[in-house]
Amino acid sequence: MAKFLLSSPFFFLFLFSCVALPLLTWPAYAGVTKHYTFEIKLQNVTRLCHTKSMVTVNGRFPGPRIMAREGDRLLIKVINHVHNNISIHWHGIRQLQSGWADGPAYITQCPIQNGQSYVYNFTIVGQRGTLFWHAHISWLRATVYGPLIILPKPNDSYPFVKPHKEIPIIFGEWFNVDPEAIISQALQTGGGPNVSDAYTLNGLPGPLYNCSSKDTFRLKVKSGKTYLLRLINAALNDELFFSIANHSVTVVETDAIYVKPFETDTLLIAPGQTTNVLLKTKLNFPAADFLMTARPYATGQGTFDNSTVAGILEYQSPSLHSTVPVKNLPLFKPNLPPLNDTSFATNFTKRLKSLASAQYPANVPLNVDKHFFFTVGLGTSPCDQNQTCQGPNGTKFAASVNNVSFVQPTTALLQAHFFGQSNGVYSPSFPFSPAHWFNFTGNSPNNTMVGNGTKVVVLHFNTSVELVMQDTSILGVESHPLHLHGFNFFVVGQGFGNYDPKNDPENFNLVDPIERNTVGVPPGGWVAIRFLADNPGVWFMHCHLEVHTSWGLKMAWLVLDGNLPNQKLPPPPADLPKC
């Protein structure tokens, strides 16, 4: 019988099947096209016993969740039914060869006017994780924002334990009045804008505010499970500390980039940043509820909302006939760092490292083609004639990069560049370093006036860039979360005081630096980043404290086309809004 099997052709077919079957692999995921419709409309919303009509997407606050996988194409039609102009930014999406879909008003597109629509068309290439979308004109992102969740390809797994459930938690701010009126008045008077009335978790202020106990986010969990919390800071103007009472979390991702996992009781998240954490619940029902709270990390001299938002972590009772009534469970509160705890902020930031594995390498540029040194900070501009201003010494508050306060154009920069009509729209003369050097973190100079202009840095395709951003003491040192559109970058170094170009680079991390799209410039310090300019188009870089952006702390990079077809920006879509 054995001899028959060995000589039979069926044996070799059987043998081939046994060997070949394990080698079979799933076909590569080609991606699918997903369609969404965003109706920009007014909606009455009540928080803190105040009802107001506000701009929303589809009448929801926060707005709808976008779900996709790495490799998917998104077609999102935005229809504007309100009198405000609108544009939407897909925060953190690289927009490779799709710069027309990036969204910042007057940078990559003119805004969508009342009665108009625009289809944002882009493919998610090489990204997976938690991002978000928000309005990118004036202060409309106070109410127009929502999660953008990118799942791995179907046959890819997380580089950490598979969670029982995934929950987006998006931080925001609530204003009892119209935020557009607040910033409009501030820009007119030159003073600082009024602060928000509350922070929110998934749109809800929580029980620590007056008239708000019913508007509380409750995270219901089971004992002995692992949950993935997708944390997003969509607040307008504040970095936030966050903690869950009697629980620690494991940080596994920031800005849609996997990181070396580490455990912490409290984390810091700046506006524009996202952080994924694993929450492992207690093995047994704890017969208690736990507050999840967030409050600001504040470093500047201006006023800020120093209140605390709270949600409640609730364990599912093991029995419907529990002897402990739910309403009588004890409620534990976490201990958050002091409002100005820069030491905690620094130590937390230093713990963030790229995974730097074979599958998820840290491709930090080791050789640098162009070096830049940008000062970022506050300043002043003259008060208009026959007007009384509320800024320092009767001036107007301003902010700048290398003492250039950005002047918003009336034509989109990308359109002007693509059609060769830059004359009178922008100048390719943004300074590589400050025109005037001084002790940036010492005593403030007497002259605090800023210059003005619409200037860009022009880069050839595939230029490797090192940028050092230095905070200044003009009108006080302050943390500035800077967001770069169109790219991720590696944070290779940071420190306090003035950057030392001779000694500080010796301590740069070029092995596993954290990769991000938004980074905080330390108060009275500096941060160094590197990135590869491999994405043709015009890319905004600005402070994600909206008040500083409104004052002019922003600039743009213009990356020229490369030589190959896949290195060129395609023509604009036919429905691109016109100014």
XYZ file of C-alpha atoms in Angstrom:
579
model
C 0.000 0.000 0.000
C 2.833 2.394 0.900
C 4.596 1.518 -2.337
C 1.412 2.294 -4.287
C 1.092 5.722 -2.594
C 4.685 6.631 -3.309
C 4.339 5.740 -6.964
C 0.924 7.303 -7.373
C 0.547 10.782 -8.950
C -2.066 11.474 -6.256
C 0.702 11.342 -3.634
C 2.624 14.131 -5.310
C -0.568 16.176 -5.674
C -1.263 15.623 -1.967
C 2.337 16.530 -1.063
C 2.242 19.701 -3.198
C -1.035 20.737 -1.549
C 0.391 20.283 1.949
C 3.471 22.341 1.093
C 1.783 25.012 -0.982
C -1.257 25.765 1.130
C 0.669 27.450 3.962
C 2.395 29.662 1.391
C -0.868 31.084 0.134
C -1.348 34.732 1.102
C -4.313 37.053 0.991
C -4.354 39.390 -2.009
C -3.063 42.901 -1.311
C -5.794 45.248 -0.129
C -6.641 47.591 -3.000
C -8.812 49.899 -0.937
C -12.406 50.953 -1.448
C -14.044 54.306 -2.168
C -16.124 55.707 0.673
C -18.611 58.534 0.235
C -19.666 61.045 2.899
C -21.856 64.144 2.735
C -21.262 67.092 5.071
C -24.205 69.491 5.214
C -22.991 72.710 6.846
C -26.040 73.997 8.694
C -27.138 75.937 11.748
C -28.353 73.937 14.724
C -29.694 74.966 18.131
C -27.523 73.380 20.826
C -27.869 73.752 24.613
C -25.050 73.451 27.143
C -24.691 75.049 30.604
C -28.363 76.170 30.318
C -27.433 78.332 27.310
C -29.037 77.609 23.937
C -27.449 79.029 20.828
C -27.661 78.577 17.076
C -24.276 77.403 15.830
C -22.575 76.103 12.694
C -22.466 72.293 12.564
C -21.984 69.396 10.179
C -25.254 67.537 9.630
C -26.697 69.220 12.723
C -24.360 67.282 15.021
C -21.950 68.492 17.720
C -19.326 67.137 17.559
C -19.641 66.212 13.913
C -19.870 62.736 12.341
C -17.128 60.150 12.579
C -15.199 59.368 9.392
C -14.132 55.698 9.244
C -11.758 54.289 6.647
C -8.863 51.892 6.183
C -5.346 52.512 5.037
C -5.516 52.522 1.232
C -9.129 53.709 0.998
C -10.223 56.661 -1.104
C -12.515 59.239 0.486
C -14.986 61.430 -1.397
C -16.515 63.912 1.041
C -18.994 66.379 -0.402
C -19.302 69.553 1.674
C -22.425 71.627 1.022
C -22.586 75.054 2.644
C -26.058 76.184 3.807
C -24.866 78.961 6.146
C -23.744 82.524 5.499
C -20.252 81.874 6.890
C -17.635 80.802 4.390
C -16.343 77.317 5.200
C -13.472 74.962 4.440
C -12.592 71.608 6.025
C -9.091 70.342 6.875
C -8.343 66.629 7.279
C -5.838 67.091 10.047
C -2.799 64.823 9.699
C -3.672 63.317 6.309
C -0.544 63.553 4.136
C -2.527 64.415 0.984
C 0.081 62.901 -1.340
C -0.612 64.391 -4.786
C -3.963 65.655 -3.464
C -2.995 69.038 -2.067
C -6.223 70.546 -3.423
C -8.072 68.576 -0.723
C -6.032 69.768 2.269
C -8.548 72.438 3.192
C -7.024 75.572 4.816
C -8.867 78.602 3.446
C -6.806 80.845 1.154
C -3.863 78.402 1.300
C -4.944 75.408 -0.824
C -8.427 76.606 -1.757
C -10.778 79.524 -1.592
C -13.525 78.891 0.975
C -16.858 77.304 0.107
C -19.394 80.118 0.050
C -23.091 79.982 0.907
C -24.937 77.791 -1.588
C -21.737 76.226 -2.933
C -20.311 72.738 -2.545
C -16.942 71.052 -2.947
C -15.906 67.394 -3.002
C -12.741 66.639 -1.028
C -11.124 63.749 -2.889
C -8.102 61.984 -1.406
C -6.590 58.559 -0.781
C -5.093 57.482 2.554
C -1.569 56.323 1.739
C 0.654 54.636 4.311
C -1.279 55.908 7.328
C -3.363 54.266 10.004
C -4.521 55.505 13.404
C -6.448 58.392 14.949
C -6.726 61.777 13.243
C -9.541 64.298 13.014
C -11.163 66.830 10.724
C -12.150 70.415 11.445
C -13.123 73.699 9.862
C -10.105 75.716 8.765
C -11.302 79.292 8.557
C -11.568 81.835 11.368
C -12.794 80.206 14.630
C -15.426 77.905 13.084
C -13.542 74.837 14.251
C -14.924 75.595 17.730
C -18.056 73.712 16.636
C -17.125 72.090 13.307
C -14.949 69.072 14.061
C -15.063 65.295 14.379
C -12.950 62.091 14.507
C -11.196 60.610 11.476
C -10.386 56.975 12.253
C -8.081 55.024 9.936
C -8.079 51.280 10.549
C -5.190 49.078 9.406
C -5.561 47.100 6.202
C -7.823 44.041 6.702
C -4.976 41.568 7.193
C -2.768 43.844 9.286
C -2.977 43.788 13.055
C -2.139 46.325 15.725
C 1.375 46.050 17.219
C -0.332 45.688 20.601
C -3.050 43.550 22.153
C -6.333 43.607 20.275
C -8.764 45.767 22.265
C -12.204 44.621 23.347
C -13.624 47.928 22.092
C -12.425 51.223 20.608
C -13.814 54.567 21.806
C -13.008 58.024 20.368
C -12.832 60.769 23.013
C -12.577 64.245 21.540
C -11.810 67.274 23.687
C -13.352 70.612 22.754
C -14.399 73.984 24.113
C -17.860 75.441 24.660
C -18.621 79.146 24.349
C -21.959 80.498 25.538
C -21.732 83.117 22.795
C -20.706 82.909 19.149
C -16.919 82.311 18.884
C -16.892 84.259 15.594
C -18.105 87.335 17.461
C -15.390 86.827 20.100
C -12.468 86.760 17.672
C -13.965 89.509 15.521
C -14.133 91.827 18.524
C -10.621 90.874 19.661
C -9.091 91.598 16.263
C -10.912 94.926 16.113
C -9.853 96.090 19.580
C -6.388 94.515 19.498
C -6.918 92.847 22.885
C -7.041 89.245 23.961
C -10.239 87.324 23.174
C -12.664 86.142 25.844
C -12.017 82.577 26.979
C -14.368 79.625 26.672
C -17.033 78.847 29.282
C -16.242 75.132 29.499
C -14.211 72.290 28.080
C -16.032 69.287 26.663
C -15.618 65.526 26.281
C -17.396 64.374 23.120
C -19.320 67.651 23.194
C -20.383 67.369 26.867
C -19.021 69.588 29.702
C -19.763 67.149 32.508
C -20.841 67.376 36.152
C -18.265 69.851 37.488
C -19.957 72.792 35.719
C -23.207 74.443 36.787
C -26.313 73.190 34.995
C -24.397 70.408 33.297
C -24.769 67.129 35.202
C -27.111 65.714 32.569
C -24.565 66.584 29.841
C -21.923 64.103 30.965
C -19.995 61.629 28.825
C -20.169 58.174 30.391
C -17.762 55.468 29.329
C -19.341 52.114 30.203
C -16.861 49.251 30.540
C -16.685 45.623 31.625
C -14.244 44.218 34.151
C -11.084 42.516 32.908
C -11.184 43.990 29.407
C -8.793 46.155 27.378
C -10.184 49.267 25.685
C -8.508 51.463 23.074
C -9.254 55.126 23.797
C -8.675 57.359 20.785
C -7.979 60.774 22.354
C -8.222 63.903 20.189
C -7.598 67.493 21.308
C -9.870 69.660 19.171
C -9.890 72.511 21.713
C -9.302 75.958 20.249
C -6.667 77.341 22.551
C -5.487 74.965 25.262
C -3.138 72.079 25.851
C -4.741 69.640 28.288
C -3.735 67.250 31.046
C -5.934 64.117 31.142
C -6.293 61.379 33.747
C -8.705 58.647 34.888
C -9.063 58.157 38.645
C -7.424 54.989 40.029
C -6.437 53.801 36.551
C -3.310 53.952 34.442
C -3.194 53.779 30.653
C -0.609 52.597 28.139
C 0.303 55.046 25.365
C 0.604 53.186 22.033
C 0.181 55.850 19.350
C 0.433 59.602 18.763
C -0.692 61.508 15.669
C -1.470 58.208 13.889
C 2.071 56.861 14.463
C 2.754 53.810 16.630
C 5.086 54.473 19.576
C 7.058 52.399 22.036
C 4.373 51.614 24.645
C 4.677 53.122 28.110
C 2.385 53.345 31.087
C 1.245 56.592 32.682
C -1.400 57.884 35.078
C -1.656 61.257 33.318
C -0.957 62.436 29.799
C -0.565 65.771 28.031
C -2.202 66.469 24.678
C -1.891 69.721 22.742
C -4.487 71.159 20.346
C -4.129 69.319 17.052
C -2.584 66.222 18.633
C -4.072 62.751 19.010
C -3.042 59.988 21.426
C -4.194 56.377 21.511
C -4.049 54.647 24.883
C -4.945 51.183 26.143
C -7.119 51.127 29.252
C -7.072 47.799 31.068
C -10.050 47.650 33.395
C -9.978 46.129 36.863
C -10.377 42.351 37.039
C -13.331 42.509 39.430
C -16.269 44.871 39.683
C -14.918 47.761 41.823
C -18.292 48.954 43.160
C -17.274 52.517 42.330
C -17.334 55.084 39.540
C -14.284 57.019 38.369
C -13.993 60.532 37.014
C -12.057 61.125 33.792
C -10.900 64.745 33.918
C -8.973 67.217 31.797
C -7.807 70.754 32.490
C -5.334 73.086 30.805
C -1.569 73.203 30.847
C -1.091 76.967 30.769
C 2.279 78.697 30.304
C 1.477 82.180 28.986
C 0.649 85.396 30.783
C -2.768 85.841 29.194
C -6.118 84.769 30.613
C -7.351 81.247 29.987
C -10.211 78.951 30.917
C -8.917 77.257 34.091
C -11.957 74.995 34.558
C -12.045 71.186 34.505
C -14.075 68.923 32.238
C -15.119 65.509 33.523
C -16.642 62.326 32.232
C -17.434 59.188 34.213
C -15.967 55.708 33.818
C -18.712 53.259 34.779
C -18.242 49.522 35.304
C -21.042 47.203 34.281
C -22.444 45.524 37.340
C -21.859 41.739 37.361
C -25.454 41.207 38.422
C -28.683 42.943 37.601
C -29.624 42.356 41.256
C -26.583 44.130 42.700
C -26.865 44.967 46.389
C -25.199 48.357 45.736
C -27.520 50.845 44.002
C -25.716 52.486 41.109
C -26.591 55.969 42.339
C -24.873 55.309 45.675
C -21.532 54.138 44.295
C -18.547 56.161 45.517
C -17.010 58.487 42.915
C -13.221 58.776 42.783
C -11.384 61.810 41.344
C -7.929 61.825 39.721
C -5.100 64.149 40.708
C -4.016 66.290 37.770
C -0.710 68.207 37.641
C -0.700 71.926 38.482
C -1.801 74.208 35.645
C 1.762 75.372 34.932
C 3.590 72.069 35.477
C 6.214 72.355 32.732
C 8.321 69.689 34.466
C 5.585 67.073 33.981
C 5.011 68.235 30.394
C 8.711 67.895 29.592
C 9.109 64.477 31.187
C 5.998 63.136 29.462
C 7.163 64.394 26.072
C 10.608 62.821 26.524
C 9.010 59.393 26.952
C 7.526 59.458 23.457
C 9.617 57.368 21.039
C 8.846 55.934 17.606
C 8.283 52.186 17.453
C 11.192 52.043 14.971
C 10.566 48.410 14.094
C 11.179 46.604 10.821
C 7.507 46.987 9.905
C 7.197 50.563 11.197
C 10.645 52.142 10.807
C 11.645 55.652 11.835
C 12.933 57.019 8.535
C 14.412 60.179 9.986
C 16.572 62.088 7.461
C 20.195 61.583 8.494
C 21.601 64.063 6.003
C 20.164 67.584 5.889
C 20.003 69.707 2.727
C 18.474 72.849 4.235
C 18.709 74.243 7.774
C 16.142 76.727 9.089
C 15.887 78.621 12.373
C 12.482 80.153 13.148
C 11.601 82.285 16.141
C 7.964 81.899 17.191
C 6.203 84.138 19.638
C 4.072 87.146 20.367
C 4.522 90.798 19.484
C 2.551 93.921 18.757
C 1.325 95.941 15.806
C 0.351 99.621 15.713
C -3.150 100.725 16.592
C -5.129 102.101 13.674
C -5.373 105.871 13.474
C -8.127 107.438 15.591
C -8.668 104.160 17.423
C -8.022 103.082 21.007
C -6.539 99.591 21.259
C -6.512 97.174 24.169
C -3.163 95.485 23.527
C 0.081 96.218 25.370
C 0.663 99.972 25.786
C -2.219 100.841 23.497
C -1.075 98.568 20.632
C -2.644 95.463 19.086
C -1.580 91.943 19.972
C 0.238 90.168 17.156
C 2.231 86.965 16.648
C 4.880 86.018 14.153
C 7.406 83.541 12.765
C 10.838 85.144 12.307
C 9.092 88.463 13.022
C 6.859 88.040 9.958
C 3.174 88.148 10.899
C 1.316 86.322 8.130
C -1.141 88.371 6.091
C -3.954 86.233 4.730
C -4.206 86.578 0.942
C -7.445 86.975 -0.976
C -6.407 84.326 -3.522
C -5.458 80.804 -2.504
C -1.673 80.352 -2.533
C -1.811 76.944 -4.229
C -3.937 78.262 -7.075
C -1.645 81.254 -7.536
C 1.394 78.955 -7.617
C -0.095 76.337 -9.943
C -1.235 78.880 -12.541
C 1.924 80.989 -12.306
C 0.071 84.000 -10.898
C 1.996 84.551 -7.660
C 2.813 88.191 -8.373
C 0.906 90.302 -5.862
C -0.318 87.215 -3.980
C 2.784 85.989 -2.159
C 6.544 86.447 -2.065
C 9.019 83.502 -2.108
C 11.214 85.358 0.379
C 10.388 84.008 3.813
C 13.553 84.425 5.941
C 15.524 81.271 6.786
C 16.482 82.844 10.136
C 15.627 86.004 12.107
C 16.711 89.323 10.610
C 17.656 90.547 14.096
C 19.248 88.278 16.696
C 18.926 88.880 20.419
C 18.794 86.910 23.658
C 15.555 85.168 22.690
C 14.700 83.915 26.173
C 16.251 86.764 28.164
C 14.857 90.222 28.745
C 12.369 91.238 26.091
C 13.616 93.899 23.635
C 12.049 97.339 23.821
C 10.751 97.142 20.263
C 8.043 94.458 20.120
C 6.578 95.473 16.746
C 6.294 92.723 14.099
C 6.611 92.928 10.351
C 3.826 91.774 8.041
C 3.697 89.883 4.795
C 2.518 86.878 2.804
C 5.782 85.020 2.345
C 6.622 81.353 1.669
C 9.702 79.141 1.751
C 10.323 77.439 -1.612
C 11.784 73.915 -1.505
C 12.859 71.610 -4.305
C 11.229 68.196 -4.304
C 12.864 65.700 -1.913
C 14.801 68.342 0.012
C 15.646 67.122 3.506
C 14.867 69.832 6.037
C 15.964 70.540 9.586
C 13.951 73.228 11.331
C 14.654 74.619 14.788
C 11.760 76.577 16.309
C 12.686 78.907 19.164
C 10.224 80.462 21.594
C 10.900 84.082 22.587
C 10.282 86.057 25.752
C 8.565 88.911 23.915
C 5.400 89.513 25.953
C 6.276 86.407 27.963
C 7.448 82.888 27.139
C 4.756 80.433 26.141
C 4.283 76.961 24.704
C 3.295 76.974 21.027
C 1.879 73.776 19.445
C 2.963 74.012 15.785
C 1.148 71.982 13.126
C 2.646 71.223 9.711
C 0.280 70.335 6.870
C 1.216 67.752 4.241
C 3.981 66.038 6.216
C 4.901 64.113 9.294
C 8.164 65.158 10.911
C 10.588 63.711 13.439
C 11.197 65.540 16.705
C 14.962 65.049 16.993
C 15.636 67.390 19.906
C 14.272 69.952 22.318
C 15.436 71.989 25.267
C 15.112 75.176 27.295
C 16.850 78.506 26.862
C 18.419 79.540 23.573
C 19.264 76.854 21.024
C 22.993 76.188 20.773
C 23.805 75.192 17.165
C 27.217 73.888 18.186
C 26.404 71.677 21.155
C 22.684 70.830 21.046
C 22.809 68.738 17.828
C 25.199 66.344 19.585
C 22.216 65.198 21.664
C 19.764 64.785 18.792
C 17.904 61.473 18.682
C 18.318 60.097 15.159
C 17.453 56.493 16.088
C 13.850 56.453 17.335
C 12.587 60.067 17.533
C 8.862 60.559 17.819
C 7.103 61.199 14.498
C 4.246 63.723 14.588
C 2.300 66.360 12.680
C 1.937 68.740 15.669
C 4.591 69.530 18.256
C 4.783 71.901 21.201
C 7.613 74.421 21.266
C 8.524 74.470 24.984
C 7.955 77.734 26.872
C 11.258 79.595 26.872
C 12.820 76.804 24.836
C 13.226 75.267 21.408
C 12.381 72.159 19.411
C 14.176 70.677 16.391
C 12.370 68.690 13.701
C 13.368 66.998 10.452
C 11.264 66.064 7.453
C 11.600 65.150 3.794
C 9.852 67.520 1.372
C 8.457 64.717 -0.806
C 4.966 66.163 -1.327
C 4.498 68.838 -4.017
C 2.150 71.696 -3.169
C 1.710 74.561 -0.727
C 1.683 73.490 2.901
C 0.565 75.619 5.824
C 2.460 75.647 9.119
C 0.831 77.427 12.045
C 0.274 77.511 15.769
C -2.727 75.395 16.780
C -3.627 77.831 19.528
C -6.260 79.522 17.397
C -5.768 82.926 18.984
C -2.078 82.948 17.974
C -2.968 81.859 14.450
C -5.466 84.723 14.279
C -2.677 87.097 15.309
C -0.386 85.868 12.514
C 1.734 82.980 13.866
C 1.728 81.069 10.591
C 3.628 80.639 7.329
C 3.732 78.307 4.327
C 6.138 75.975 2.545
C 5.983 75.654 -1.249
C 7.346 72.322 -2.505
C 8.050 72.256 -6.231
C 7.189 69.323 -8.495
C 9.678 66.515 -8.936
C 10.689 65.049 -12.295
C 8.578 61.876 -12.263
C 4.803 61.769 -12.884
C 4.090 60.636 -9.309
C 6.072 63.624 -8.009
C 3.857 66.268 -9.578
C 0.750 68.019 -8.331
C -2.185 67.267 -10.667
C -4.474 70.057 -11.946
C -7.210 71.300 -9.621
C -10.657 69.664 -9.679
C -13.375 71.422 -11.669
C -15.449 72.196 -8.577
C -12.622 73.886 -6.640
C -14.195 76.992 -5.034
C -13.316 80.364 -6.490
C -12.599 83.513 -4.531
